């Protein structure tokens, strides 16, 4: 195979090196053991082994992080698409909770790619080896092609059996929707969903479409739809499972067991029922049965065996606990492969990589991780010289768009670029390594500089806010049209084809039969949302204009009055709101005029130390969080005092934004005051701030009523002398006896919960400093100040990965 430069040339050096040939010969003789070969370097070595023997490798790793490091390195040296990950189940088979459709899609896609021979490496953890797997035929895709004749009802039933779910509007993997002659589907392994336009029962066109705009593109001839379930689901499977479980349950099953049996007998399901479906299969397989030709690799066999044993013990304990409390539970061996079978897979691996080994017991590749140079870039030229003195090449791995900036940075420190110095190559690697067998030392960009802020994928613009709520929209829910006011959602439908809605603004109900042929087949391009208004009038809104509509949000339990389509009630409502806002304007402007004229310290950045602090954030920033950080740091760089309200649900990352601002202030030589309304919240902030600032030259203290006497006096003296960088506290921090030397930033959590006296003192503090207020639920007046533009506001709406917004 052709490898991207310079990895092809270096791979030849590895293949010819005595260490590699010795290890390969041991493998050919039956078993090979290697040491001092961390996951990133092992990925390269075993990819060459797989290439030589013409067989894929199944790599069992102790932890998920090892799998990701392996796959990251494999992408670097061999390109995209040659490695896969059979995801570790996040739930125990005894947990009655629905598995993530995204995780299920990753499982099935990885297995299907491995069975099709598209992978050279499949990564698994011990937990994944416990899974009972179907025959290869159970993972066969459903094939759809232009010109095929299909029955939509039968296709819907088949997809349900494959683990897909029917929704009103497709938004994520696992969804399908039927609207007239349009069938939308987001299949496992696909980047975008699929749209089938039908004329009668014939598939007239197959196209991809964008989730946010719902607009289609890229005509296809055919498509393959992988199953989302390892074993068939649906009502038929539920009823069969009820009969099987009835035999196992005994003569006097418990109440929970009886409830589950009744649900299944009716063709229904309960959370976690998919864990029982292997009971319906004539036989189940291990991963080794499914991939008989693969070469198995065990990374740290001792750690793997410990993980296997631990999981077996945990399952046994869960089973015993459920039985003790008369909960529904089957023997662990009925749900997953037994511990002995999984241990046999690990112990039977032909290749082992061990952390340490006595001389002669393993091939010692002598790989070492390369150093970090955060804040110590002046040392890097010495490292370059040492690497060249050893006769090794030095590769710096970075995204293509970062090459120019890195080149300028290194040349400014008299580092030679190119084969005789530092070679900058395209890719991503978290932590590099020295591989003597290749004569190379690899560095990731983030080993020299903190990684750039992760921005995440952006939405497509104006459709995003509405579609986020539309996916939860039900028939009968109220919506608000920008021009026509409050109406009631009736349906999504097409304006052509049998049963199609009438085109036009007001929308009579349906096309007369005599006109249906003229309208042509139903397609997504003429789909509309039907909205009911007062007097029974209806409005049809094309999907392309869904940005005009939002889901109505009012007082729970009180239904709003529908507006008259074409009437004046909505315009009167908007006029009253405008008048009220004008009445507020004078008060609000007067309140903040003094602050607008004030001047605060300019807290400019960003330094190497600040970039290191950003890089130490252990998670990827969400798009909104990254925007909030940028906006707040820009505010701090101005002489106008920042007065910004930061809104977002609990757990959405407001505190990280505040800590970035605090670090900027401290790095610029100023002090920070962090105010919380309760002792518990102040203590939580102290714990979070202390952990986040660990390793950085920042002094953090907490002032409270529990600190008294000499301890309190010493603390106040240190604050007044500027020796405390960040001071946290409740209203005690607002006392007049607490004075700061160079206060530059005040961070207020849940400002609306402070009393009147505290707010008056806070106003004095705010006059010539920057202020960042955080709130999950701001009071109306606080919110009005922001919406009126007198007080700036930034909102974090995107949740972190795998976290949903609080309802």
Short mmCIF file of C-alpha atoms in Angstrom, two decimals, residues 233-667:
data_model
loop_
_atom_site.label_atom_id
_atom_site.label_comp_id
_atom_site.label_asym_id
_atom_site.label_seq_id
_atom_site.Cartn_x
_atom_site.Cartn_y
_atom_site.Cartn_z
CA UNK A 233 -35.95 -6.05 17.49
CA UNK A 234 -39.60 -5.09 16.99
CA UNK A 235 -42.98 -6.49 18.15
CA UNK A 236 -42.39 -10.03 16.83
CA UNK A 237 -39.11 -10.34 18.73
CA UNK A 238 -40.81 -8.98 21.85
CA UNK A 239 -43.53 -11.63 21.75
CA UNK A 240 -40.99 -14.42 21.12
CA UNK A 241 -38.89 -13.16 24.02
CA UNK A 242 -41.96 -13.21 26.30
CA UNK A 243 -42.41 -16.93 25.59
CA UNK A 244 -38.72 -17.69 26.24
CA UNK A 245 -38.65 -15.73 29.49
CA UNK A 246 -41.87 -17.33 30.71
CA UNK A 247 -40.06 -20.70 30.67
CA UNK A 248 -37.15 -19.25 32.65
CA UNK A 249 -39.20 -17.22 35.14
CA UNK A 250 -40.62 -20.19 37.07
CA UNK A 251 -44.09 -20.72 38.48
CA UNK A 252 -44.17 -17.67 40.77
CA UNK A 253 -42.30 -14.78 39.10
CA UNK A 254 -41.94 -11.47 40.95
CA UNK A 255 -44.03 -8.41 40.19
CA UNK A 256 -41.37 -6.73 38.02
CA UNK A 257 -40.91 -9.94 36.03
CA UNK A 258 -44.68 -10.24 35.50
CA UNK A 259 -44.83 -6.63 34.30
CA UNK A 260 -41.99 -7.21 31.84
CA UNK A 261 -43.59 -10.39 30.52
CA UNK A 262 -46.92 -8.61 29.99
CA UNK A 263 -45.20 -5.74 28.15
CA UNK A 264 -43.34 -8.11 25.85
CA UNK A 265 -46.41 -10.29 25.22
CA UNK A 266 -48.19 -7.17 23.90
CA UNK A 267 -45.34 -6.54 21.47
CA UNK A 268 -43.96 -3.71 23.59
CA UNK A 269 -40.56 -3.21 25.14
CA UNK A 270 -38.90 -1.87 28.27
CA UNK A 271 -35.62 -0.03 28.73
CA UNK A 272 -32.68 -2.41 28.41
CA UNK A 273 -34.68 -5.20 26.77
CA UNK A 274 -32.16 -5.44 23.92
CA UNK A 275 -29.74 -7.09 26.37
CA UNK A 276 -32.06 -10.12 26.41
CA UNK A 277 -32.33 -10.55 22.63
CA UNK A 278 -29.35 -12.93 22.32
CA UNK A 279 -31.62 -15.50 24.02
CA UNK A 280 -33.61 -15.71 20.76
CA UNK A 281 -30.58 -16.54 18.57
CA UNK A 282 -29.90 -20.19 17.68
CA UNK A 283 -26.28 -19.51 18.65
CA UNK A 284 -24.16 -16.51 19.55
CA UNK A 285 -20.53 -15.86 18.67
CA UNK A 286 -17.47 -14.31 20.22
CA UNK A 287 -15.49 -11.68 18.33
CA UNK A 288 -12.91 -14.38 17.56
CA UNK A 289 -15.64 -16.53 15.96
CA UNK A 290 -16.75 -13.60 13.82
CA UNK A 291 -13.18 -12.74 12.70
CA UNK A 292 -11.42 -16.12 12.57
CA UNK A 293 -8.50 -14.93 10.42
CA UNK A 294 -7.48 -11.99 12.58
CA UNK A 295 -4.19 -11.79 14.45
CA UNK A 296 -4.94 -11.03 18.12
CA UNK A 297 -2.77 -8.60 20.06
CA UNK A 298 -2.95 -8.18 23.87
CA UNK A 299 -1.72 -4.84 25.20
CA UNK A 300 -0.59 -5.42 28.82
CA UNK A 301 -2.09 -8.92 29.34
CA UNK A 302 -1.94 -8.69 33.15
CA UNK A 303 -4.05 -5.51 33.16
CA UNK A 304 -6.48 -7.10 30.68
CA UNK A 305 -6.94 -10.19 32.85
CA UNK A 306 -7.59 -7.99 35.87
CA UNK A 307 -10.23 -6.02 33.94
CA UNK A 308 -11.94 -9.24 32.79
CA UNK A 309 -12.04 -10.67 36.32
CA UNK A 310 -13.28 -7.39 37.77
CA UNK A 311 -16.14 -7.15 35.27
CA UNK A 312 -17.16 -10.75 35.99
CA UNK A 313 -17.23 -10.05 39.73
CA UNK A 314 -19.25 -6.87 39.23
CA UNK A 315 -21.85 -8.71 37.13
CA UNK A 316 -22.16 -11.44 39.76
CA UNK A 317 -22.68 -8.82 42.48
CA UNK A 318 -25.34 -6.99 40.44
CA UNK A 319 -27.15 -10.27 39.78
CA UNK A 320 -27.10 -11.21 43.46
CA UNK A 321 -28.32 -7.76 44.52
CA UNK A 322 -31.25 -7.85 42.09
CA UNK A 323 -32.23 -11.34 43.22
CA UNK A 324 -32.03 -10.28 46.86
CA UNK A 325 -34.47 -7.44 46.18
CA UNK A 326 -36.70 -9.66 43.99
CA UNK A 327 -35.87 -7.69 40.87
CA UNK A 328 -36.00 -9.14 37.37
CA UNK A 329 -32.60 -10.75 36.62
CA UNK A 330 -31.14 -13.57 34.54
CA UNK A 331 -27.89 -15.39 35.20
CA UNK A 332 -24.89 -13.40 33.84
CA UNK A 333 -23.86 -16.29 31.58
CA UNK A 334 -27.21 -16.03 29.75
CA UNK A 335 -26.59 -12.38 28.92
CA UNK A 336 -22.86 -12.27 28.18
CA UNK A 337 -20.00 -14.66 27.50
CA UNK A 338 -18.61 -16.15 30.73
CA UNK A 339 -15.39 -14.88 32.27
CA UNK A 340 -13.53 -18.07 31.32
CA UNK A 341 -14.32 -17.58 27.62
CA UNK A 342 -13.14 -13.96 27.62
CA UNK A 343 -9.95 -14.83 29.53
CA UNK A 344 -9.27 -17.51 26.91
CA UNK A 345 -9.47 -14.87 24.16
CA UNK A 346 -6.96 -12.62 25.96
CA UNK A 347 -4.59 -15.43 26.89
CA UNK A 348 -4.78 -16.88 23.37
CA UNK A 349 -3.45 -13.70 21.72
CA UNK A 350 -0.50 -14.51 19.46
CA UNK A 351 1.14 -11.14 20.15
CA UNK A 352 1.66 -9.47 23.53
CA UNK A 353 2.95 -6.03 24.44
CA UNK A 354 4.11 -5.85 28.06
CA UNK A 355 5.23 -2.75 30.02
CA UNK A 356 8.37 -4.43 31.37
CA UNK A 357 10.19 -7.68 30.72
CA UNK A 358 13.42 -9.33 31.78
CA UNK A 359 16.22 -9.38 29.17
CA UNK A 360 15.56 -12.00 26.53
CA UNK A 361 11.87 -12.45 27.42
CA UNK A 362 10.61 -9.89 24.92
CA UNK A 363 11.81 -7.85 21.96
CA UNK A 364 12.73 -4.46 23.44
CA UNK A 365 11.81 -1.68 21.01
CA UNK A 366 13.11 0.96 23.43
CA UNK A 367 10.43 3.54 22.60
CA UNK A 368 10.32 6.65 24.79
CA UNK A 369 7.74 9.42 24.81
CA UNK A 370 9.09 12.81 23.77
CA UNK A 371 9.17 15.79 26.13
CA UNK A 372 6.72 18.63 26.64
CA UNK A 373 8.01 22.18 26.07
CA UNK A 374 5.10 24.24 27.40
CA UNK A 375 6.52 27.57 28.50
CA UNK A 376 10.05 26.31 27.73
CA UNK A 377 10.34 26.80 23.98
CA UNK A 378 13.90 28.19 24.25
CA UNK A 379 14.98 24.64 25.15
CA UNK A 380 13.55 23.13 21.96
CA UNK A 381 16.48 24.06 19.65
CA UNK A 382 18.76 22.05 21.97
CA UNK A 383 16.44 19.06 21.59
CA UNK A 384 16.57 19.43 17.81
CA UNK A 385 20.37 19.42 17.91
CA UNK A 386 20.46 16.33 20.18
CA UNK A 387 18.06 14.47 17.88
CA UNK A 388 20.16 15.25 14.82
CA UNK A 389 23.32 14.17 16.73
CA UNK A 390 21.72 10.73 17.25
CA UNK A 391 21.17 10.50 13.51
CA UNK A 392 17.39 10.67 13.87
CA UNK A 393 14.86 12.71 11.92
CA UNK A 394 12.61 15.06 13.89
CA UNK A 395 9.00 15.31 12.76
CA UNK A 396 6.60 17.93 14.10
CA UNK A 397 2.99 16.89 13.49
CA UNK A 398 0.36 19.62 13.08
CA UNK A 399 -2.77 20.42 11.06
CA UNK A 400 -2.01 21.89 7.63
CA UNK A 401 -3.37 25.32 8.56
CA UNK A 402 -0.84 25.58 11.41
CA UNK A 403 2.29 24.86 9.35
CA UNK A 404 3.08 28.46 8.41
CA UNK A 405 2.69 29.82 11.94
CA UNK A 406 4.82 27.03 13.43
CA UNK A 407 7.46 27.54 10.77
CA UNK A 408 7.73 31.26 11.61
CA UNK A 409 7.88 30.49 15.33
CA UNK A 410 10.73 27.99 14.91
CA UNK A 411 12.70 30.04 12.41
CA UNK A 412 12.50 32.93 14.87
CA UNK A 413 14.43 30.71 17.27
CA UNK A 414 17.05 29.78 14.64
CA UNK A 415 15.65 26.30 14.08
CA UNK A 416 16.30 24.93 10.59
CA UNK A 417 13.21 23.65 8.80
CA UNK A 418 13.25 20.64 6.52
CA UNK A 419 15.15 17.35 6.36
CA UNK A 420 18.20 18.78 8.14
CA UNK A 421 16.21 20.12 11.11
CA UNK A 422 12.50 20.04 11.92
CA UNK A 423 10.16 18.52 9.33
CA UNK A 424 6.60 19.77 9.78
CA UNK A 425 4.13 17.12 8.59
CA UNK A 426 0.36 17.13 8.38
CA UNK A 427 -1.69 15.26 10.97
CA UNK A 428 -2.60 15.22 14.63
CA UNK A 429 -0.94 13.47 17.56
CA UNK A 430 -1.44 14.18 21.25
CA UNK A 431 1.94 12.92 22.51
CA UNK A 432 4.85 11.89 20.29
CA UNK A 433 7.60 9.34 20.81
CA UNK A 434 11.11 8.27 19.78
CA UNK A 435 11.17 5.05 17.76
CA UNK A 436 14.81 3.97 17.28
CA UNK A 437 13.81 1.29 14.78
CA UNK A 438 12.61 4.04 12.44
CA UNK A 439 15.35 6.52 13.36
CA UNK A 440 12.74 9.16 14.15
CA UNK A 441 11.54 11.40 16.96
CA UNK A 442 7.94 12.57 16.66
CA UNK A 443 6.43 15.62 18.35
CA UNK A 444 2.85 16.80 18.35
CA UNK A 445 2.16 20.50 17.98
CA UNK A 446 0.60 20.51 21.44
CA UNK A 447 3.91 19.42 22.97
CA UNK A 448 5.38 22.80 21.99
CA UNK A 449 2.34 25.03 22.35
CA UNK A 450 -1.04 24.47 24.01
CA UNK A 451 -3.58 23.23 21.53
CA UNK A 452 -5.73 25.86 19.77
CA UNK A 453 -9.25 26.16 21.13
CA UNK A 454 -11.49 23.36 19.86
CA UNK A 455 -14.33 25.08 18.10
CA UNK A 456 -16.38 22.06 17.17
CA UNK A 457 -18.71 21.91 14.20
CA UNK A 458 -20.81 24.93 13.47
CA UNK A 459 -24.43 24.87 12.58
CA UNK A 460 -25.74 25.84 9.19
CA UNK A 461 -27.04 29.21 10.32
CA UNK A 462 -30.59 30.36 10.60
CA UNK A 463 -32.26 26.94 10.74
CA UNK A 464 -30.47 25.66 13.84
CA UNK A 465 -32.42 27.30 16.69
CA UNK A 466 -35.81 26.23 15.37
CA UNK A 467 -34.90 22.67 14.41
CA UNK A 468 -33.45 22.05 17.86
CA UNK A 469 -36.99 22.41 19.25
CA UNK A 470 -38.84 21.09 16.19
CA UNK A 471 -37.54 17.57 16.80
CA UNK A 472 -39.55 17.54 20.04
CA UNK A 473 -42.62 19.21 18.47
CA UNK A 474 -45.85 17.23 18.75
CA UNK A 475 -49.17 17.64 16.99
CA UNK A 476 -51.15 20.22 18.94
CA UNK A 477 -48.14 22.13 20.27
CA UNK A 478 -48.21 25.90 19.90
CA UNK A 479 -45.75 27.74 17.66
CA UNK A 480 -45.03 31.39 16.93
CA UNK A 481 -44.66 32.75 13.40
CA UNK A 482 -42.70 35.99 13.16
CA UNK A 483 -45.36 37.66 10.99
CA UNK A 484 -48.60 35.91 11.93
CA UNK A 485 -48.28 35.18 15.65
CA UNK A 486 -49.38 32.20 17.75
CA UNK A 487 -50.79 29.15 16.01
CA UNK A 488 -51.07 25.41 16.57
CA UNK A 489 -48.88 22.82 14.86
CA UNK A 490 -50.98 20.41 12.79
CA UNK A 491 -48.59 18.36 10.61
CA UNK A 492 -45.66 18.20 8.24
CA UNK A 493 -46.84 17.19 4.79
CA UNK A 494 -46.19 17.45 1.07
CA UNK A 495 -48.20 19.67 -1.26
CA UNK A 496 -48.12 17.16 -4.06
CA UNK A 497 -49.15 13.55 -4.47
CA UNK A 498 -52.02 11.62 -2.91
CA UNK A 499 -53.32 13.34 0.19
CA UNK A 500 -51.01 16.29 -0.31
CA UNK A 501 -51.90 19.61 1.21
CA UNK A 502 -53.00 22.47 -0.91
CA UNK A 503 -50.36 24.94 -1.92
CA UNK A 504 -50.73 28.57 -0.92
CA UNK A 505 -50.53 30.76 2.14
CA UNK A 506 -53.80 29.97 3.90
CA UNK A 507 -53.94 26.39 2.85
CA UNK A 508 -57.27 24.80 2.38
CA UNK A 509 -57.08 21.19 3.45
CA UNK A 510 -56.12 18.95 0.53
CA UNK A 511 -55.87 18.94 -3.24
CA UNK A 512 -58.97 17.85 -5.12
CA UNK A 513 -58.57 14.43 -6.69
CA UNK A 514 -58.76 15.96 -10.16
CA UNK A 515 -55.64 18.05 -9.46
CA UNK A 516 -53.41 15.44 -7.79
CA UNK A 517 -51.90 14.23 -11.06
CA UNK A 518 -51.02 17.79 -12.04
CA UNK A 519 -49.25 18.27 -8.70
CA UNK A 520 -46.92 15.37 -9.45
CA UNK A 521 -45.17 13.08 -6.96
CA UNK A 522 -44.63 14.18 -3.36
CA UNK A 523 -41.07 15.38 -2.84
CA UNK A 524 -39.19 17.07 -0.02
CA UNK A 525 -38.86 20.20 -2.12
CA UNK A 526 -42.59 20.96 -1.71
CA UNK A 527 -42.94 19.90 1.93
CA UNK A 528 -44.65 22.31 4.29
CA UNK A 529 -45.58 22.77 7.92
CA UNK A 530 -49.30 23.22 8.48
CA UNK A 531 -50.28 25.66 11.27
CA UNK A 532 -53.83 26.20 12.55
CA UNK A 533 -54.97 29.73 13.49
CA UNK A 534 -58.14 31.16 15.05
CA UNK A 535 -61.31 30.58 13.06
CA UNK A 536 -59.95 27.35 11.55
CA UNK A 537 -57.69 29.12 9.05
CA UNK A 538 -54.48 27.33 8.14
CA UNK A 539 -51.05 28.52 7.08
CA UNK A 540 -48.62 26.36 5.08
CA UNK A 541 -44.97 27.25 5.64
CA UNK A 542 -42.35 25.73 3.30
CA UNK A 543 -39.54 23.87 5.07
CA UNK A 544 -37.12 26.36 3.53
CA UNK A 545 -38.70 29.11 5.71
CA UNK A 546 -38.77 27.32 9.04
CA UNK A 547 -36.47 30.03 10.37
CA UNK A 548 -39.61 32.19 10.69
CA UNK A 549 -41.04 29.87 13.35
CA UNK A 550 -40.22 29.07 16.97
CA UNK A 551 -41.87 26.72 19.42
CA UNK A 552 -44.10 28.66 21.84
CA UNK A 553 -42.76 28.89 25.38
CA UNK A 554 -45.14 30.23 28.01
CA UNK A 555 -46.59 29.45 31.43
CA UNK A 556 -46.95 25.71 31.84
CA UNK A 557 -50.54 24.49 31.89
CA UNK A 558 -51.99 27.67 30.36
CA UNK A 559 -52.78 27.46 26.64
CA UNK A 560 -52.31 30.71 24.71
CA UNK A 561 -55.06 32.21 22.57
CA UNK A 562 -54.61 31.64 18.84
CA UNK A 563 -54.08 34.73 16.72
CA UNK A 564 -56.27 35.59 13.74
CA UNK A 565 -54.50 34.87 10.48
CA UNK A 566 -54.35 38.23 8.73
CA UNK A 567 -55.80 40.00 11.77
CA UNK A 568 -54.36 42.78 13.91
CA UNK A 569 -54.03 41.02 17.30
CA UNK A 570 -50.42 39.96 16.75
CA UNK A 571 -49.38 43.42 15.60
CA UNK A 572 -51.03 44.95 18.70
CA UNK A 573 -49.10 42.51 20.93
CA UNK A 574 -45.80 43.43 19.31
CA UNK A 575 -46.64 47.13 19.61
CA UNK A 576 -47.29 46.80 23.36
CA UNK A 577 -43.94 45.08 23.83
CA UNK A 578 -42.13 47.85 21.93
CA UNK A 579 -43.85 50.50 24.06
CA UNK A 580 -42.87 48.72 27.27
CA UNK A 581 -39.27 48.48 26.13
CA UNK A 582 -39.18 52.20 25.34
CA UNK A 583 -40.54 52.97 28.82
CA UNK A 584 -37.71 50.96 30.35
CA UNK A 585 -35.00 52.51 28.22
CA UNK A 586 -34.61 55.80 30.12
CA UNK A 587 -34.31 54.04 33.48
CA UNK A 588 -31.85 51.48 32.18
CA UNK A 589 -29.68 54.02 30.36
CA UNK A 590 -29.53 56.28 33.41
CA UNK A 591 -28.58 53.32 35.59
CA UNK A 592 -25.61 52.38 33.42
CA UNK A 593 -24.51 55.79 32.11
CA UNK A 594 -22.00 56.29 34.93
CA UNK A 595 -20.47 52.91 34.26
CA UNK A 596 -20.16 53.57 30.53
CA UNK A 597 -18.03 56.65 31.26
CA UNK A 598 -15.78 54.81 33.74
CA UNK A 599 -12.45 53.24 32.86
CA UNK A 600 -11.18 49.81 33.89
CA UNK A 601 -7.69 48.28 33.59
CA UNK A 602 -6.84 46.87 30.17
CA UNK A 603 -6.22 43.14 30.67
CA UNK A 604 -4.49 42.24 27.41
CA UNK A 605 -3.13 38.81 26.40
CA UNK A 606 -2.43 36.25 25.46
CA UNK A 607 0.83 34.91 26.89
CA UNK A 608 2.43 31.48 26.62
CA UNK A 609 1.31 30.83 30.19
CA UNK A 610 -2.29 31.65 29.32
CA UNK A 611 -2.16 29.33 26.31
CA UNK A 612 -0.84 26.59 28.59
CA UNK A 613 -3.75 27.17 30.97
CA UNK A 614 -6.21 26.87 28.06
CA UNK A 615 -4.50 23.69 26.88
CA UNK A 616 -4.83 22.15 30.36
CA UNK A 617 -8.65 22.13 29.99
CA UNK A 618 -9.33 18.36 29.88
CA UNK A 619 -12.35 18.61 27.55
CA UNK A 620 -13.14 19.97 24.11
CA UNK A 621 -14.89 23.30 24.30
CA UNK A 622 -18.41 23.36 22.92
CA UNK A 623 -18.98 25.92 20.13
CA UNK A 624 -20.93 28.26 22.43
CA UNK A 625 -18.39 27.89 25.22
CA UNK A 626 -15.52 28.74 22.84
CA UNK A 627 -17.43 31.80 21.63
CA UNK A 628 -18.11 32.90 25.20
CA UNK A 629 -14.42 32.63 26.10
CA UNK A 630 -13.44 34.67 23.05
CA UNK A 631 -16.02 37.39 23.75
CA UNK A 632 -15.14 37.70 27.45
CA UNK A 633 -11.39 37.86 26.81
CA UNK A 634 -11.95 40.52 24.13
CA UNK A 635 -13.98 42.53 26.67
CA UNK A 636 -11.14 42.36 29.18
CA UNK A 637 -8.78 43.84 26.61
CA UNK A 638 -10.80 47.07 26.48
CA UNK A 639 -10.61 50.09 28.80
CA UNK A 640 -14.40 50.18 28.98
CA UNK A 641 -15.43 48.12 32.05
CA UNK A 642 -16.90 44.78 31.05
CA UNK A 643 -20.37 44.18 32.43
CA UNK A 644 -21.41 40.90 30.88
CA UNK A 645 -24.07 38.37 31.82
CA UNK A 646 -23.14 34.75 31.05
CA UNK A 647 -26.17 32.44 30.84
CA UNK A 648 -26.24 28.66 30.48
CA UNK A 649 -27.61 25.48 32.03
CA UNK A 650 -25.86 23.86 34.96
CA UNK A 651 -22.95 21.80 33.63
CA UNK A 652 -22.65 23.68 30.34
CA UNK A 653 -19.25 25.19 31.16
CA UNK A 654 -19.87 28.68 32.58
CA UNK A 655 -17.26 28.21 35.32
CA UNK A 656 -14.54 27.39 32.80
CA UNK A 657 -15.28 30.67 31.00
CA UNK A 658 -15.00 32.48 34.33
CA UNK A 659 -11.70 30.76 35.13
CA UNK A 660 -10.23 31.76 31.75
CA UNK A 661 -11.16 35.38 32.56
CA UNK A 662 -9.69 35.05 36.05
CA UNK A 663 -6.42 33.69 34.68
CA UNK A 664 -6.20 36.58 32.19
CA UNK A 665 -6.63 39.08 35.04
CA UNK A 666 -4.05 37.41 37.29
CA UNK A 667 -1.61 37.02 34.41
#
